[in-house]
C-alpha positions as a printed Julia matrix, in Angstrom:
374×3 Matrix{Float64}:
 76.83  130.42  -108.73
 77.58  134.14  -108.51
 75.34  135.76  -105.9
 74.87  139.37  -104.78
 73.18  140.26  -101.49
 71.8   143.77  -100.93
 71.15  144.33   -97.24
 72.42  146.08   -94.14
 75.67  144.48   -93.0
 78.32  145.47   -90.45
 78.8   148.21   -89.18
 74.99  148.4    -88.92
 73.55  146.72   -85.85
 70.37  144.73   -85.4
 68.66  141.56   -86.55
 68.65  142.29   -90.3
 72.42  142.79   -90.38
 72.98  139.75   -88.16
 70.79  137.56   -90.34
 72.42  138.71   -93.58
 75.91  138.13   -92.19
 75.01  134.55   -91.28
 73.45  133.95   -94.7
 76.46  135.47   -96.45
 78.85  133.21   -94.56
 76.83  130.1    -95.37
 76.43  130.88   -99.07
 80.14  131.76   -99.33
 81.12  128.21   -98.45
 80.04  127.06  -101.92
 79.44  130.16  -104.05
 80.97  133.47  -105.11
 79.04  135.98  -102.99
 79.23  139.78  -103.08
 77.67  141.7   -100.14
 76.31  145.18  -100.99
 75.55  147.5    -98.1
 74.15  150.94   -97.3
 76.2   154.1    -96.92
 73.17  155.54   -95.15
 70.37  153.29   -93.95
 68.11  155.91   -92.34
 68.46  159.68   -92.11
 69.12  160.43   -88.43
 65.81  162.21   -87.94
 63.92  159.05   -89.0
 65.83  156.69   -86.7
 64.22  156.41   -83.25
 67.14  154.77   -81.46
 70.45  156.16   -80.2
 72.64  154.84   -83.0
 72.38  152.68   -86.1
 75.88  151.26   -85.64
 77.47  148.51   -83.56
 79.59  149.52   -80.59
 83.4   149.11   -80.62
 83.17  146.26   -78.09
 80.48  144.3    -79.93
 81.29  140.92   -81.43
 79.04  141.32   -84.47
 80.17  139.47   -87.6
 82.34  141.83   -89.63
 81.42  141.33   -93.27
 83.66  143.23   -95.69
 80.83  144.69   -97.77
 80.58  147.18  -100.62
 78.91  150.25   -99.07
 77.07  152.04  -101.85
 73.31  152.56  -101.36
 72.0   155.72   -99.68
 68.28  155.23   -99.0
 67.68  159.0    -99.09
 69.64  159.88  -102.26
 68.11  158.72  -105.58
 71.42  159.17  -107.4
 72.81  156.28  -105.35
 69.97  154.02  -106.54
 71.3   154.29  -110.08
 74.88  153.86  -108.92
 73.99  150.74  -106.92
 72.0   149.13  -109.74
 74.82  149.76  -112.22
 77.48  148.44  -109.81
 75.61  145.21  -109.14
 74.74  144.78  -112.82
 78.42  145.17  -113.7
 79.19  142.07  -111.61
 76.66  140.05  -113.65
 75.38  137.94  -110.76
 73.15  134.96  -111.42
 71.12  135.84  -108.35
 70.44  139.02  -106.38
 69.04  138.55  -102.86
 67.42  141.66  -101.34
 66.31  142.04   -97.73
 62.98  143.91   -97.41
 61.54  144.84   -94.03
 60.05  148.34   -94.28
 58.17  150.25   -96.97
 60.48  153.26   -96.54
 63.03  151.25   -98.54
 60.61  150.51  -101.37
 61.9   153.24  -103.72
 65.61  152.53  -103.25
 65.47  148.73  -103.23
 62.72  148.73  -105.84
 64.79  150.75  -108.29
 67.71  148.35  -107.94
 65.47  145.29  -108.34
 63.81  146.71  -111.48
 67.12  147.54  -113.15
 68.96  144.25  -113.13
 70.13  142.43  -116.26
 67.71  139.8   -117.61
 70.04  136.97  -116.61
 69.89  137.99  -112.92
 67.1   136.43  -110.91
 65.93  138.7   -108.08
 64.72  137.1   -104.85
 63.48  139.14  -101.89
 63.54  137.89   -98.31
 60.47  139.57   -96.85
 60.72  140.16   -93.11
 57.51  142.16   -93.3
 55.12  143.13   -96.06
 52.78  145.21   -93.91
 54.77  147.27   -91.34
 53.92  147.21   -87.63
 53.47  151.02   -87.64
 51.57  151.74   -90.84
 51.83  154.86   -93.04
 50.07  156.17   -96.13
 52.92  155.26   -98.47
 53.22  151.61   -97.39
 51.18  150.06  -100.18
 52.47  152.05  -103.19
 56.12  151.79  -102.1
 55.84  148.05  -101.43
 54.03  147.39  -104.72
 56.75  149.32  -106.55
 59.4   147.16  -104.92
 57.55  143.9   -105.56
 57.12  144.66  -109.26
 60.86  144.23  -109.77
 61.21  140.93  -107.91
 61.03  137.46  -109.47
 60.34  135.49  -106.29
 59.76  136.0   -102.59
 60.93  134.16   -99.48
 58.86  134.59   -96.33
 59.65  133.01   -92.99
 56.12  132.35   -91.77
 52.64  131.84   -93.2
 51.37  135.16   -91.84
 53.83  137.17   -93.97
 53.04  134.93   -96.94
 49.34  135.85   -96.59
 50.26  139.54   -96.53
 52.38  139.03   -99.64
 49.56  137.35  -101.56
 47.21  140.13  -100.5
 49.46  142.46  -102.5
 49.93  140.09  -105.41
 48.0   136.78  -105.51
 50.28  135.59  -108.34
 53.57  136.23  -106.52
 55.92  133.25  -106.72
 56.92  132.46  -103.17
 58.21  129.94  -100.68
 58.06  129.79   -96.88
 61.4   128.92   -95.25
 61.49  129.18   -91.43
 63.9   131.61   -89.79
 67.2   129.83   -89.02
 68.72  129.81   -85.57
 71.22  132.5    -84.67
 74.45  130.76   -83.75
 76.93  133.62   -83.45
 76.09  134.52   -79.84
 78.23  131.8    -78.32
 77.42  129.44   -75.47
 74.97  129.71   -72.62
 76.45  130.71   -69.25
 75.91  129.21   -65.83
 72.53  130.54   -64.68
 73.6   131.41   -61.13
 76.64  133.29   -62.44
 74.49  135.2    -64.95
 71.98  136.15   -62.24
 74.71  137.43   -59.94
 76.21  139.57   -62.71
 72.79  141.14   -63.38
 71.9   141.63   -59.73
 69.12  139.02   -59.85
 68.15  136.38   -57.29
 68.8   132.89   -58.72
 66.01  131.3    -56.67
 63.26  133.39   -58.3
 61.37  132.47   -61.47
 62.85  134.8    -64.09
 60.85  136.26   -66.99
 62.8   137.9    -69.81
 61.54  140.63   -72.12
 64.29  141.12   -74.68
 64.87  143.38   -77.67
 63.97  146.83   -78.93
 61.11  148.3    -76.91
 58.34  149.43   -79.26
 54.63  149.88   -78.63
 53.53  146.83   -80.63
 55.74  144.54   -78.53
 53.51  145.01   -75.48
 55.97  145.58   -72.63
 53.25  147.58   -70.85
 51.02  144.49   -71.02
 53.74  142.35   -69.46
 54.35  144.82   -66.62
 50.62  144.81   -65.81
 50.56  141.01   -66.05
 53.5   140.81   -63.65
 51.49  142.84   -61.13
 48.66  140.29   -61.36
 50.77  137.23   -60.48
 49.89  135.36   -57.31
 52.93  135.22   -55.04
 54.61  137.75   -57.28
 57.51  137.99   -54.87
 58.6   134.58   -56.2
 59.1   136.02   -59.69
 61.42  138.58   -61.23
 61.08  140.39   -64.54
 64.2   141.17   -66.56
 63.72  143.9    -69.18
 66.63  144.2    -71.62
 66.54  146.43   -74.68
 66.64  149.95   -76.04
 63.39  151.97   -76.09
 62.31  153.37   -79.44
 60.65  156.42   -77.91
 60.25  157.43   -74.28
 60.57  154.81   -71.55
 58.65  157.07   -69.12
 55.22  155.39   -69.55
 56.77  152.01   -68.75
 58.67  153.46   -65.79
 55.41  154.81   -64.38
 53.75  151.4    -64.67
 56.73  149.82   -62.92
 56.52  152.41   -60.13
 52.85  151.49   -59.6
 53.52  147.74   -59.59
 53.23  145.85   -56.29
 56.38  143.9    -57.09
 58.39  146.77   -58.56
 61.5   145.75   -56.58
 61.53  142.53   -58.6
 61.6   144.32   -61.97
 65.11  144.9    -63.31
 65.6   147.22   -66.29
 68.56  147.4    -68.65
 67.25  149.97   -71.12
 70.11  150.17   -73.56
 70.9   148.41   -76.8
 72.26  144.97   -75.92
 75.49  144.23   -77.77
 75.82  140.77   -79.27
 78.6   140.01   -76.78
 76.17  140.56   -73.87
 73.21  138.59   -75.24
 74.23  135.29   -73.55
 74.16  136.96   -70.13
 70.46  137.85   -70.33
 69.22  134.6    -71.83
 71.32  132.53   -69.44
 69.61  134.17   -66.47
 66.09  133.54   -67.79
 63.67  130.68   -67.21
 61.33  131.84   -69.96
 61.25  134.57   -72.61
 57.92  136.44   -72.84
 56.73  137.99   -76.12
 53.46  139.79   -75.24
 53.16  141.3    -78.73
 50.09  143.18   -79.94
 51.09  142.39   -83.53
 53.92  140.49   -85.16
 55.13  138.58   -88.19
 57.95  136.27   -87.18
 60.4   137.17   -84.43
 64.17  137.19   -84.49
 64.04  137.09   -80.68
 62.48  133.64   -80.93
 65.48  132.44   -82.93
 67.8   133.69   -80.19
 65.67  131.91   -77.57
 65.9   128.72   -79.66
 69.69  129.0    -79.7
 69.89  129.3    -75.91
 67.1   126.72   -75.42
 64.88  129.13   -73.48
 61.13  128.36   -73.74
 58.74  131.16   -74.7
 55.34  132.53   -73.74
 53.81  134.47   -76.59
 50.55  135.93   -77.8
 48.7   134.44   -80.77
 49.65  137.03   -83.37
 51.36  136.76   -86.75
 53.58  133.73   -87.13
 54.35  133.33   -83.42
 51.99  130.37   -83.0
 53.94  128.55   -85.74
 57.16  129.53   -84.01
 56.24  128.43   -80.49
 53.17  126.19   -80.15
 53.74  124.21   -83.35
 57.33  123.45   -82.32
 56.66  122.59   -78.68
 58.98  125.31   -77.41
 56.57  127.2    -75.19
 52.94  128.22   -74.84
 50.71  130.63   -76.75
 48.05  132.74   -75.06
 45.06  133.87   -77.11
 45.24  137.61   -76.56
 47.58  140.49   -75.62
 45.74  141.14   -72.36
 47.43  141.47   -68.92
 45.17  138.94   -67.18
 45.53  136.42   -70.0
 49.33  136.84   -70.13
 49.5   136.45   -66.33
 47.51  133.22   -66.56
 49.88  132.02   -69.28
 52.88  132.66   -67.02
 51.28  130.7    -64.2
 50.34  127.87   -66.57
 53.9   127.68   -67.89
 55.5   127.25   -64.48
 52.77  124.93   -63.18
 53.33  122.52   -66.08
 57.03  123.06   -66.74
 58.72  119.95   -68.18
 62.41  120.52   -68.85
 62.99  117.25   -70.73
 60.09  118.01   -73.1
 61.65  121.33   -74.08
 65.19  119.92   -74.37
 63.99  117.28   -76.84
 62.08  119.8    -78.94
 64.98  122.25   -79.07
 67.27  119.44   -80.25
 64.91  118.7    -83.15
 64.73  122.38   -84.1
 68.49  122.83   -84.08
 68.81  120.09   -86.68
 66.01  121.5    -88.84
 66.67  125.25   -88.64
 70.27  125.43   -89.78
 71.69  128.14   -92.04
 72.64  125.45   -94.56
 69.04  124.27   -94.77
 67.81  127.85   -95.26
 70.43  128.61   -97.93
 69.83  125.36   -99.82
 66.06  125.88   -99.92
 66.5   129.5   -101.03
 68.78  128.47  -103.9
 66.49  125.62  -104.94
 63.63  128.13  -105.13
 65.74  130.61  -107.12
 66.64  127.94  -109.68
 62.94  127.28  -110.29
 62.23  130.9   -111.25
C-alpha cells in the first residue's frame, strides 16, 4: 500500500513528532510511506515555549520528511494538497491535535483524489484551552476525513458530539520505545542530586495549567512525614513558573522539591523516570496522555486523577491508582495509599501484559484494517 502521513516530524520536538516517527518506521517495514511535514508549525508569537525544535544533542528519530505545509500561509495549503495528490497514495494519515490546524489540515483533507482514503488520528477533538474558533475549525477539518482513530473512549465521545455518524475506531496509544533502557535508580538519583532512600514522585512533561502541578505541590505539603518523600519536577513551563515557585517556597518540605524547568531532551528522559518510584498526573482535564506511555515503557506506576481517558490508561490496566478529583487533599491521600499498598510484582506482571498488547505493530495493523473498511 502507498501511504502518506501529514504530521510534525523531526526537526520538530514533542510527543506528536515522536509518535509519528514511530508510526512511520513501523508502517515502512511493509509499505511505501511518504512523510509530509511542516515548514512552519506555529508562528513564533503563538508558541508558548522556548523553541519548537529539537536540540543538537537530542536523540529524536530523524525522519527524512518532505517539509511543505506552513500553517499560517494558505498558499501552502494548496501546494501541500497538490503535492500529496501527485503521489496518488491509497491512504493519507493526518495527525490532528489542535483546532488552530483545522484550516490547513482541513484544506488538504478535502482536496485529495477520490481513490485516497483519509484517516485522522485525533489526539484531541476539544482542546484543553478552548477558543471561539474551536468548533468551526474542527468541523471544517472533519468534513474532509473518511474515518477517525482515537486513542481513548473520552476522545471518541468528543468526536461523536461533533458528528454522531463519524466512522471511527479506538486504538490505544502504543508504548514509546525509542527512549532506551532504564538506568540504575541509585545512579539516576545521584546524577539528579536526589536522595535514593526517599520515596520519589515524578511530575514530567510540559507544565501547563490544566496539568495541575500546583495541585501536586499543595498535596506534597499535606503528606504526613513529608521529609520521607521528594518531588521531582521535570519539564518546560508554558507560561511563567513564578506561581509554582511561590507555592514551593511556602511548602514545609520545599528542600525536598527538585525542579528541572527546561524541555527534557529524549536522551535525558531515562534519567528522570529511572529515579522515580511513581509518576503523578494530577490533571484538571485530559484526553489520553503520552506521558503515560513513557511511564509504561519504563515500568513506572502512576497516580492520576479521574479525567478524560486516564482511568482507562491506569486503573483499567492495573498500572497505578486513580483518585476521584484534582484536589490537593485527595491527591495526597492517593500518594499515601499508593505507598501503603505498593506491590512491585503486581505492577511488573501488568506492565509485561501491556508491552505485548501496546506495540506499534498492533497499532499500525489495526489502523490499516480500519482504513480498508472505509
